[in-house]
Amino acid sequence: MFDGEVTLERFRDMPPEYQEAVHNILTIHTVSELYGAEVFYRWIPLAPRPVDKWRMSQILREEYGHHLRFARLQTAMGVDVARLEKDPLTLFTTYEADNWADAAMFLATLDRAARLQFEDFTRASFLPLRDVATPTLKEEIGHAEFGRLSVAALCRERTTREQAQRALEKWFPMAVAFYGRSGSPKSERYLRWGIKRRTNDEMRRDYLSEYGAIVDGWGLTLPPLPDLDRYVEHAG
Ligand SMILES: [Fe+2]
Ligand SMILES: [Fe+2]
């Protein structure tokens, strides 16, 4: 495995395979952070109290910030980011929330899944990725924690507790599939070049061990693990 450290200046001296893998990771995040922000934009009205709307607005601002961090880096690397933004990202078209439990569960479940990836990126061989990932990781930890506490509050009342259980069943399979399969050519390449540090299965295992304890804390029932083949399309 490659254990060097690559600066922005040295990037072009790296083999094409490395350059392509880095570009690929950066593009996924430039695009998905923007779409994520646009999803949250629609969910602010679902937040029940002013304090929840305030926190959701702050999260929204941070998600646009994540997009901008990745976009600035890609621009510095000569990528035409405006063109990337126009690409359709079908993955996000189904991200709708019916109620606050749904939105809060998304934060608790999928922002937590994203967080584990950022943990690896803070140790990536490409140093500018570490710089982008470090503040982003801190914010994603905050989003997932706000989601966890909001869901905990909802679980104290029967009606909203049932909504939370339904939301868990909706988002959990996506979180499990989020990491993709281990052993895919793409994921092998990320590991070989030190862009990611854990295999997809290792990340999923780490996710499931902490998430299982959180679901127990809510007093909700974790659904069975989904069939990955049905869900893994984009992840790799
Ligand atoms: Fe984000
Ligand atoms: Fe987030």
JSON list of N, CA and C in Angstrom, two decimals, residues 79-139:
[
{"chain": "A", "resi": 79, "resn": "VAL", "atom": "N", "xyz": [-10.37, 21.68, -12.33]},
{"chain": "A", "resi": 79, "resn": "VAL", "atom": "CA", "xyz": [-11.64, 21.04, -12.73]},
{"chain": "A", "resi": 79, "resn": "VAL", "atom": "C", "xyz": [-12.70, 22.13, -12.92]},
{"chain": "A", "resi": 80, "resn": "ASP", "atom": "N", "xyz": [-13.50, 21.97, -13.96]},
{"chain": "A", "resi": 80, "resn": "ASP", "atom": "CA", "xyz": [-14.61, 22.90, -14.20]},
{"chain": "A", "resi": 80, "resn": "ASP", "atom": "C", "xyz": [-15.80, 22.43, -13.35]},
{"chain": "A", "resi": 81, "resn": "VAL", "atom": "N", "xyz": [-15.89, 22.98, -12.15]},
{"chain": "A", "resi": 81, "resn": "VAL", "atom": "CA", "xyz": [-16.87, 22.51, -11.17]},
{"chain": "A", "resi": 81, "resn": "VAL", "atom": "C", "xyz": [-18.31, 22.83, -11.60]},
{"chain": "A", "resi": 82, "resn": "ALA", "atom": "N", "xyz": [-18.49, 23.93, -12.31]},
{"chain": "A", "resi": 82, "resn": "ALA", "atom": "CA", "xyz": [-19.84, 24.30, -12.77]},
{"chain": "A", "resi": 82, "resn": "ALA", "atom": "C", "xyz": [-20.43, 23.19, -13.64]},
{"chain": "A", "resi": 83, "resn": "ARG", "atom": "N", "xyz": [-19.58, 22.53, -14.38]},
{"chain": "A", "resi": 83, "resn": "ARG", "atom": "CA", "xyz": [-20.05, 21.45, -15.24]},
{"chain": "A", "resi": 83, "resn": "ARG", "atom": "C", "xyz": [-20.48, 20.24, -14.39]},
{"chain": "A", "resi": 84, "resn": "LEU", "atom": "N", "xyz": [-19.72, 19.95, -13.34]},
{"chain": "A", "resi": 84, "resn": "LEU", "atom": "CA", "xyz": [-20.05, 18.82, -12.46]},
{"chain": "A", "resi": 84, "resn": "LEU", "atom": "C", "xyz": [-21.41, 19.02, -11.83]},
{"chain": "A", "resi": 85, "resn": "GLU", "atom": "N", "xyz": [-21.69, 20.25, -11.41]},
{"chain": "A", "resi": 85, "resn": "GLU", "atom": "CA", "xyz": [-22.92, 20.52, -10.68]},
{"chain": "A", "resi": 85, "resn": "GLU", "atom": "C", "xyz": [-24.17, 20.24, -11.50]},
{"chain": "A", "resi": 86, "resn": "LYS", "atom": "N", "xyz": [-24.03, 20.27, -12.82]},
{"chain": "A", "resi": 86, "resn": "LYS", "atom": "CA", "xyz": [-25.21, 20.06, -13.66]},
{"chain": "A", "resi": 86, "resn": "LYS", "atom": "C", "xyz": [-25.49, 18.57, -13.89]},
{"chain": "A", "resi": 87, "resn": "ASP", "atom": "N", "xyz": [-24.51, 17.74, -13.52]},
{"chain": "A", "resi": 87, "resn": "ASP", "atom": "CA", "xyz": [-24.74, 16.30, -13.71]},
{"chain": "A", "resi": 87, "resn": "ASP", "atom": "C", "xyz": [-25.86, 15.82, -12.80]},
{"chain": "A", "resi": 88, "resn": "PRO", "atom": "N", "xyz": [-26.80, 15.07, -13.34]},
{"chain": "A", "resi": 88, "resn": "PRO", "atom": "CA", "xyz": [-27.87, 14.57, -12.46]},
{"chain": "A", "resi": 88, "resn": "PRO", "atom": "C", "xyz": [-27.31, 13.54, -11.49]},
{"chain": "A", "resi": 89, "resn": "LEU", "atom": "N", "xyz": [-27.76, 13.56, -10.28]},
{"chain": "A", "resi": 89, "resn": "LEU", "atom": "CA", "xyz": [-27.31, 12.56, -9.31]},
{"chain": "A", "resi": 89, "resn": "LEU", "atom": "C", "xyz": [-28.57, 11.84, -8.83]},
{"chain": "A", "resi": 90, "resn": "THR", "atom": "N", "xyz": [-28.87, 10.77, -9.48]},
{"chain": "A", "resi": 90, "resn": "THR", "atom": "CA", "xyz": [-30.15, 10.10, -9.25]},
{"chain": "A", "resi": 90, "resn": "THR", "atom": "C", "xyz": [-30.27, 9.58, -7.83]},
{"chain": "A", "resi": 91, "resn": "LEU", "atom": "N", "xyz": [-29.11, 9.32, -7.21]},
{"chain": "A", "resi": 91, "resn": "LEU", "atom": "CA", "xyz": [-29.11, 8.79, -5.84]},
{"chain": "A", "resi": 91, "resn": "LEU", "atom": "C", "xyz": [-29.97, 9.64, -4.90]},
{"chain": "A", "resi": 92, "resn": "PHE", "atom": "N", "xyz": [-30.00, 10.95, -5.15]},
{"chain": "A", "resi": 92, "resn": "PHE", "atom": "CA", "xyz": [-30.64, 11.84, -4.20]},
{"chain": "A", "resi": 92, "resn": "PHE", "atom": "C", "xyz": [-32.10, 12.15, -4.54]},
{"chain": "A", "resi": 93, "resn": "THR", "atom": "N", "xyz": [-32.57, 11.67, -5.65]},
{"chain": "A", "resi": 93, "resn": "THR", "atom": "CA", "xyz": [-33.92, 12.06, -6.05]},
{"chain": "A", "resi": 93, "resn": "THR", "atom": "C", "xyz": [-34.97, 11.49, -5.11]},
{"chain": "A", "resi": 94, "resn": "THR", "atom": "N", "xyz": [-34.65, 10.42, -4.39]},
{"chain": "A", "resi": 94, "resn": "THR", "atom": "CA", "xyz": [-35.64, 9.81, -3.51]},
{"chain": "A", "resi": 94, "resn": "THR", "atom": "C", "xyz": [-35.53, 10.31, -2.07]},
{"chain": "A", "resi": 95, "resn": "TYR", "atom": "N", "xyz": [-34.66, 11.26, -1.84]},
{"chain": "A", "resi": 95, "resn": "TYR", "atom": "CA", "xyz": [-34.45, 11.72, -0.46]},
{"chain": "A", "resi": 95, "resn": "TYR", "atom": "C", "xyz": [-35.52, 12.73, -0.06]},
{"chain": "A", "resi": 96, "resn": "GLU", "atom": "N", "xyz": [-36.68, 12.21, 0.27]},
{"chain": "A", "resi": 96, "resn": "GLU", "atom": "CA", "xyz": [-37.76, 13.08, 0.75]},
{"chain": "A", "resi": 96, "resn": "GLU", "atom": "C", "xyz": [-38.10, 12.66, 2.18]},
{"chain": "A", "resi": 97, "resn": "ALA", "atom": "N", "xyz": [-38.52, 13.63, 2.99]},
{"chain": "A", "resi": 97, "resn": "ALA", "atom": "CA", "xyz": [-38.94, 13.31, 4.36]},
{"chain": "A", "resi": 97, "resn": "ALA", "atom": "C", "xyz": [-40.40, 13.69, 4.53]},
{"chain": "A", "resi": 98, "resn": "ASP", "atom": "N", "xyz": [-41.15, 12.81, 5.22]},
{"chain": "A", "resi": 98, "resn": "ASP", "atom": "CA", "xyz": [-42.58, 13.04, 5.43]},
{"chain": "A", "resi": 98, "resn": "ASP", "atom": "C", "xyz": [-42.85, 13.87, 6.68]},
{"chain": "A", "resi": 99, "resn": "ASN", "atom": "N", "xyz": [-41.96, 13.80, 7.63]},
{"chain": "A", "resi": 99, "resn": "ASN", "atom": "CA", "xyz": [-42.19, 14.47, 8.92]},
{"chain": "A", "resi": 99, "resn": "ASN", "atom": "C", "xyz": [-40.84, 14.69, 9.60]},
{"chain": "A", "resi": 100, "resn": "TRP", "atom": "N", "xyz": [-40.88, 15.29, 10.76]},
{"chain": "A", "resi": 100, "resn": "TRP", "atom": "CA", "xyz": [-39.64, 15.61, 11.46]},
{"chain": "A", "resi": 100, "resn": "TRP", "atom": "C", "xyz": [-38.88, 14.36, 11.88]},
{"chain": "A", "resi": 101, "resn": "ALA", "atom": "N", "xyz": [-39.59, 13.32, 12.25]},
{"chain": "A", "resi": 101, "resn": "ALA", "atom": "CA", "xyz": [-38.92, 12.07, 12.65]},
{"chain": "A", "resi": 101, "resn": "ALA", "atom": "C", "xyz": [-38.08, 11.53, 11.48]},
{"chain": "A", "resi": 102, "resn": "ASP", "atom": "N", "xyz": [-38.64, 11.65, 10.29]},
{"chain": "A", "resi": 102, "resn": "ASP", "atom": "CA", "xyz": [-37.97, 11.19, 9.08]},
{"chain": "A", "resi": 102, "resn": "ASP", "atom": "C", "xyz": [-36.67, 11.98, 8.85]},
{"chain": "A", "resi": 103, "resn": "ALA", "atom": "N", "xyz": [-36.77, 13.30, 8.99]},
{"chain": "A", "resi": 103, "resn": "ALA", "atom": "CA", "xyz": [-35.61, 14.16, 8.76]},
{"chain": "A", "resi": 103, "resn": "ALA", "atom": "C", "xyz": [-34.54, 13.93, 9.84]},
{"chain": "A", "resi": 104, "resn": "ALA", "atom": "N", "xyz": [-34.98, 13.86, 11.10]},
{"chain": "A", "resi": 104, "resn": "ALA", "atom": "CA", "xyz": [-34.03, 13.67, 12.20]},
{"chain": "A", "resi": 104, "resn": "ALA", "atom": "C", "xyz": [-33.35, 12.30, 12.09]},
{"chain": "A", "resi": 105, "resn": "MET", "atom": "N", "xyz": [-34.12, 11.29, 11.68]},
{"chain": "A", "resi": 105, "resn": "MET", "atom": "CA", "xyz": [-33.55, 9.95, 11.52]},
{"chain": "A", "resi": 105, "resn": "MET", "atom": "C", "xyz": [-32.52, 9.93, 10.40]},
{"chain": "A", "resi": 106, "resn": "PHE", "atom": "N", "xyz": [-32.76, 10.70, 9.36]},
{"chain": "A", "resi": 106, "resn": "PHE", "atom": "CA", "xyz": [-31.78, 10.79, 8.27]},
{"chain": "A", "resi": 106, "resn": "PHE", "atom": "C", "xyz": [-30.44, 11.31, 8.81]},
{"chain": "A", "resi": 107, "resn": "LEU", "atom": "N", "xyz": [-30.51, 12.38, 9.61]},
{"chain": "A", "resi": 107, "resn": "LEU", "atom": "CA", "xyz": [-29.27, 12.94, 10.17]},
{"chain": "A", "resi": 107, "resn": "LEU", "atom": "C", "xyz": [-28.57, 11.92, 11.06]},
{"chain": "A", "resi": 108, "resn": "ALA", "atom": "N", "xyz": [-29.35, 11.26, 11.90]},
{"chain": "A", "resi": 108, "resn": "ALA", "atom": "CA", "xyz": [-28.78, 10.30, 12.84]},
{"chain": "A", "resi": 108, "resn": "ALA", "atom": "C", "xyz": [-28.17, 9.09, 12.12]},
{"chain": "A", "resi": 109, "resn": "THR", "atom": "N", "xyz": [-28.72, 8.77, 10.96]},
{"chain": "A", "resi": 109, "resn": "THR", "atom": "CA", "xyz": [-28.37, 7.52, 10.28]},
{"chain": "A", "resi": 109, "resn": "THR", "atom": "C", "xyz": [-27.40, 7.75, 9.12]},
{"chain": "A", "resi": 110, "resn": "LEU", "atom": "N", "xyz": [-27.73, 8.68, 8.22]},
{"chain": "A", "resi": 110, "resn": "LEU", "atom": "CA", "xyz": [-26.89, 8.85, 7.02]},
{"chain": "A", "resi": 110, "resn": "LEU", "atom": "C", "xyz": [-25.75, 9.85, 7.21]},
{"chain": "A", "resi": 111, "resn": "ASP", "atom": "N", "xyz": [-25.97, 10.88, 8.01]},
{"chain": "A", "resi": 111, "resn": "ASP", "atom": "CA", "xyz": [-24.82, 11.76, 8.29]},
{"chain": "A", "resi": 111, "resn": "ASP", "atom": "C", "xyz": [-23.77, 11.00, 9.10]},
{"chain": "A", "resi": 112, "resn": "ARG", "atom": "N", "xyz": [-24.24, 10.06, 9.93]},
{"chain": "A", "resi": 112, "resn": "ARG", "atom": "CA", "xyz": [-23.30, 9.21, 10.66]},
{"chain": "A", "resi": 112, "resn": "ARG", "atom": "C", "xyz": [-22.52, 8.32, 9.69]},
{"chain": "A", "resi": 113, "resn": "ALA", "atom": "N", "xyz": [-23.19, 7.80, 8.68]},
{"chain": "A", "resi": 113, "resn": "ALA", "atom": "CA", "xyz": [-22.51, 6.97, 7.68]},
{"chain": "A", "resi": 113, "resn": "ALA", "atom": "C", "xyz": [-21.45, 7.79, 6.94]},
{"chain": "A", "resi": 114, "resn": "ALA", "atom": "N", "xyz": [-21.80, 9.03, 6.60]},
{"chain": "A", "resi": 114, "resn": "ALA", "atom": "CA", "xyz": [-20.85, 9.91, 5.91]},
{"chain": "A", "resi": 114, "resn": "ALA", "atom": "C", "xyz": [-19.64, 10.21, 6.81]},
{"chain": "A", "resi": 115, "resn": "ARG", "atom": "N", "xyz": [-19.93, 10.36, 8.10]},
{"chain": "A", "resi": 115, "resn": "ARG", "atom": "CA", "xyz": [-18.87, 10.69, 9.06]},
{"chain": "A", "resi": 115, "resn": "ARG", "atom": "C", "xyz": [-17.72, 9.68, 9.02]},
{"chain": "A", "resi": 116, "resn": "LEU", "atom": "N", "xyz": [-18.05, 8.39, 8.94]},
{"chain": "A", "resi": 116, "resn": "LEU", "atom": "CA", "xyz": [-17.00, 7.37, 8.95]},
{"chain": "A", "resi": 116, "resn": "LEU", "atom": "C", "xyz": [-16.06, 7.51, 7.75]},
{"chain": "A", "resi": 117, "resn": "GLN", "atom": "N", "xyz": [-16.63, 7.91, 6.61]},
{"chain": "A", "resi": 117, "resn": "GLN", "atom": "CA", "xyz": [-15.77, 8.12, 5.44]},
{"chain": "A", "resi": 117, "resn": "GLN", "atom": "C", "xyz": [-14.83, 9.28, 5.68]},
{"chain": "A", "resi": 118, "resn": "PHE", "atom": "N", "xyz": [-15.36, 10.36, 6.28]},
{"chain": "A", "resi": 118, "resn": "PHE", "atom": "CA", "xyz": [-14.50, 11.52, 6.53]},
{"chain": "A", "resi": 118, "resn": "PHE", "atom": "C", "xyz": [-13.39, 11.18, 7.52]},
{"chain": "A", "resi": 119, "resn": "GLU", "atom": "N", "xyz": [-13.65, 10.26, 8.44]},
{"chain": "A", "resi": 119, "resn": "GLU", "atom": "CA", "xyz": [-12.59, 9.83, 9.36]},
{"chain": "A", "resi": 119, "resn": "GLU", "atom": "C", "xyz": [-11.39, 9.31, 8.55]},
{"chain": "A", "resi": 120, "resn": "ASP", "atom": "N", "xyz": [-11.68, 8.48, 7.54]},
{"chain": "A", "resi": 120, "resn": "ASP", "atom": "CA", "xyz": [-10.60, 7.96, 6.71]},
{"chain": "A", "resi": 120, "resn": "ASP", "atom": "C", "xyz": [-9.93, 9.07, 5.91]},
{"chain": "A", "resi": 121, "resn": "PHE", "atom": "N", "xyz": [-10.73, 10.00, 5.41]},
{"chain": "A", "resi": 121, "resn": "PHE", "atom": "CA", "xyz": [-10.14, 11.07, 4.59]},
{"chain": "A", "resi": 121, "resn": "PHE", "atom": "C", "xyz": [-9.21, 11.99, 5.40]},
{"chain": "A", "resi": 122, "resn": "THR", "atom": "N", "xyz": [-9.43, 12.06, 6.72]},
{"chain": "A", "resi": 122, "resn": "THR", "atom": "CA", "xyz": [-8.51, 12.90, 7.51]},
{"chain": "A", "resi": 122, "resn": "THR", "atom": "C", "xyz": [-7.12, 12.26, 7.61]},
{"chain": "A", "resi": 123, "resn": "ARG", "atom": "N", "xyz": [-7.01, 11.01, 7.13]},
{"chain": "A", "resi": 123, "resn": "ARG", "atom": "CA", "xyz": [-5.70, 10.33, 7.13]},
{"chain": "A", "resi": 123, "resn": "ARG", "atom": "C", "xyz": [-5.27, 9.97, 5.69]},
{"chain": "A", "resi": 124, "resn": "ALA", "atom": "N", "xyz": [-5.89, 10.62, 4.72]},
{"chain": "A", "resi": 124, "resn": "ALA", "atom": "CA", "xyz": [-5.64, 10.26, 3.32]},
{"chain": "A", "resi": 124, "resn": "ALA", "atom": "C", "xyz": [-4.24, 10.67, 2.88]},
{"chain": "A", "resi": 125, "resn": "SER", "atom": "N", "xyz": [-3.73, 9.96, 1.88]},
{"chain": "A", "resi": 125, "resn": "SER", "atom": "CA", "xyz": [-2.39, 10.28, 1.35]},
{"chain": "A", "resi": 125, "resn": "SER", "atom": "C", "xyz": [-2.37, 11.64, 0.65]},
{"chain": "A", "resi": 126, "resn": "PHE", "atom": "N", "xyz": [-3.50, 12.07, 0.11]},
{"chain": "A", "resi": 126, "resn": "PHE", "atom": "CA", "xyz": [-3.57, 13.37, -0.57]},
{"chain": "A", "resi": 126, "resn": "PHE", "atom": "C", "xyz": [-3.85, 14.45, 0.49]},
{"chain": "A", "resi": 127, "resn": "LEU", "atom": "N", "xyz": [-2.83, 15.23, 0.80]},
{"chain": "A", "resi": 127, "resn": "LEU", "atom": "CA", "xyz": [-2.92, 16.14, 1.94]},
{"chain": "A", "resi": 127, "resn": "LEU", "atom": "C", "xyz": [-4.05, 17.18, 1.83]},
{"chain": "A", "resi": 128, "resn": "PRO", "atom": "N", "xyz": [-4.33, 17.73, 0.64]},
{"chain": "A", "resi": 128, "resn": "PRO", "atom": "CA", "xyz": [-5.46, 18.68, 0.56]},
{"chain": "A", "resi": 128, "resn": "PRO", "atom": "C", "xyz": [-6.80, 18.03, 0.93]},
{"chain": "A", "resi": 129, "resn": "LEU", "atom": "N", "xyz": [-6.92, 16.72, 0.72]},
{"chain": "A", "resi": 129, "resn": "LEU", "atom": "CA", "xyz": [-8.15, 16.03, 1.13]},
{"chain": "A", "resi": 129, "resn": "LEU", "atom": "C", "xyz": [-8.25, 16.00, 2.66]},
{"chain": "A", "resi": 130, "resn": "ARG", "atom": "N", "xyz": [-7.13, 15.81, 3.33]},
{"chain": "A", "resi": 130, "resn": "ARG", "atom": "CA", "xyz": [-7.13, 15.87, 4.80]},
{"chain": "A", "resi": 130, "resn": "ARG", "atom": "C", "xyz": [-7.62, 17.24, 5.28]},
{"chain": "A", "resi": 131, "resn": "ASP", "atom": "N", "xyz": [-7.13, 18.29, 4.60]},
{"chain": "A", "resi": 131, "resn": "ASP", "atom": "CA", "xyz": [-7.49, 19.66, 5.01]},
{"chain": "A", "resi": 131, "resn": "ASP", "atom": "C", "xyz": [-8.99, 19.93, 4.83]},
{"chain": "A", "resi": 132, "resn": "VAL", "atom": "N", "xyz": [-9.58, 19.35, 3.79]},
{"chain": "A", "resi": 132, "resn": "VAL", "atom": "CA", "xyz": [-11.00, 19.53, 3.54]},
{"chain": "A", "resi": 132, "resn": "VAL", "atom": "C", "xyz": [-11.81, 18.67, 4.52]},
{"chain": "A", "resi": 133, "resn": "ALA", "atom": "N", "xyz": [-11.29, 17.48, 4.79]},
{"chain": "A", "resi": 133, "resn": "ALA", "atom": "CA", "xyz": [-12.05, 16.50, 5.60]},
{"chain": "A", "resi": 133, "resn": "ALA", "atom": "C", "xyz": [-12.08, 16.86, 7.09]},
{"chain": "A", "resi": 134, "resn": "THR", "atom": "N", "xyz": [-11.02, 17.49, 7.59]},
{"chain": "A", "resi": 134, "resn": "THR", "atom": "CA", "xyz": [-10.94, 17.70, 9.04]},
{"chain": "A", "resi": 134, "resn": "THR", "atom": "C", "xyz": [-12.07, 18.58, 9.58]},
{"chain": "A", "resi": 135, "resn": "PRO", "atom": "N", "xyz": [-12.31, 19.79, 9.03]},
{"chain": "A", "resi": 135, "resn": "PRO", "atom": "CA", "xyz": [-13.44, 20.58, 9.54]},
{"chain": "A", "resi": 135, "resn": "PRO", "atom": "C", "xyz": [-14.79, 19.95, 9.18]},
{"chain": "A", "resi": 136, "resn": "THR", "atom": "N", "xyz": [-14.84, 19.26, 8.04]},
{"chain": "A", "resi": 136, "resn": "THR", "atom": "CA", "xyz": [-16.10, 18.63, 7.60]},
{"chain": "A", "resi": 136, "resn": "THR", "atom": "C", "xyz": [-16.49, 17.51, 8.57]},
{"chain": "A", "resi": 137, "resn": "LEU", "atom": "N", "xyz": [-15.50, 16.72, 8.98]},
{"chain": "A", "resi": 137, "resn": "LEU", "atom": "CA", "xyz": [-15.76, 15.64, 9.93]},
{"chain": "A", "resi": 137, "resn": "LEU", "atom": "C", "xyz": [-16.36, 16.18, 11.22]},
{"chain": "A", "resi": 138, "resn": "LYS", "atom": "N", "xyz": [-15.79, 17.26, 11.71]},
{"chain": "A", "resi": 138, "resn": "LYS", "atom": "CA", "xyz": [-16.27, 17.86, 12.96]},
{"chain": "A", "resi": 138, "resn": "LYS", "atom": "C", "xyz": [-17.75, 18.24, 12.84]},
{"chain": "A", "resi": 139, "resn": "GLU", "atom": "N", "xyz": [-18.11, 18.80, 11.69]},
{"chain": "A", "resi": 139, "resn": "GLU", "atom": "CA", "xyz": [-19.50, 19.23, 11.48]},
{"chain": "A", "resi": 139, "resn": "GLU", "atom": "C", "xyz": [-20.43, 18.03, 11.30]}
]
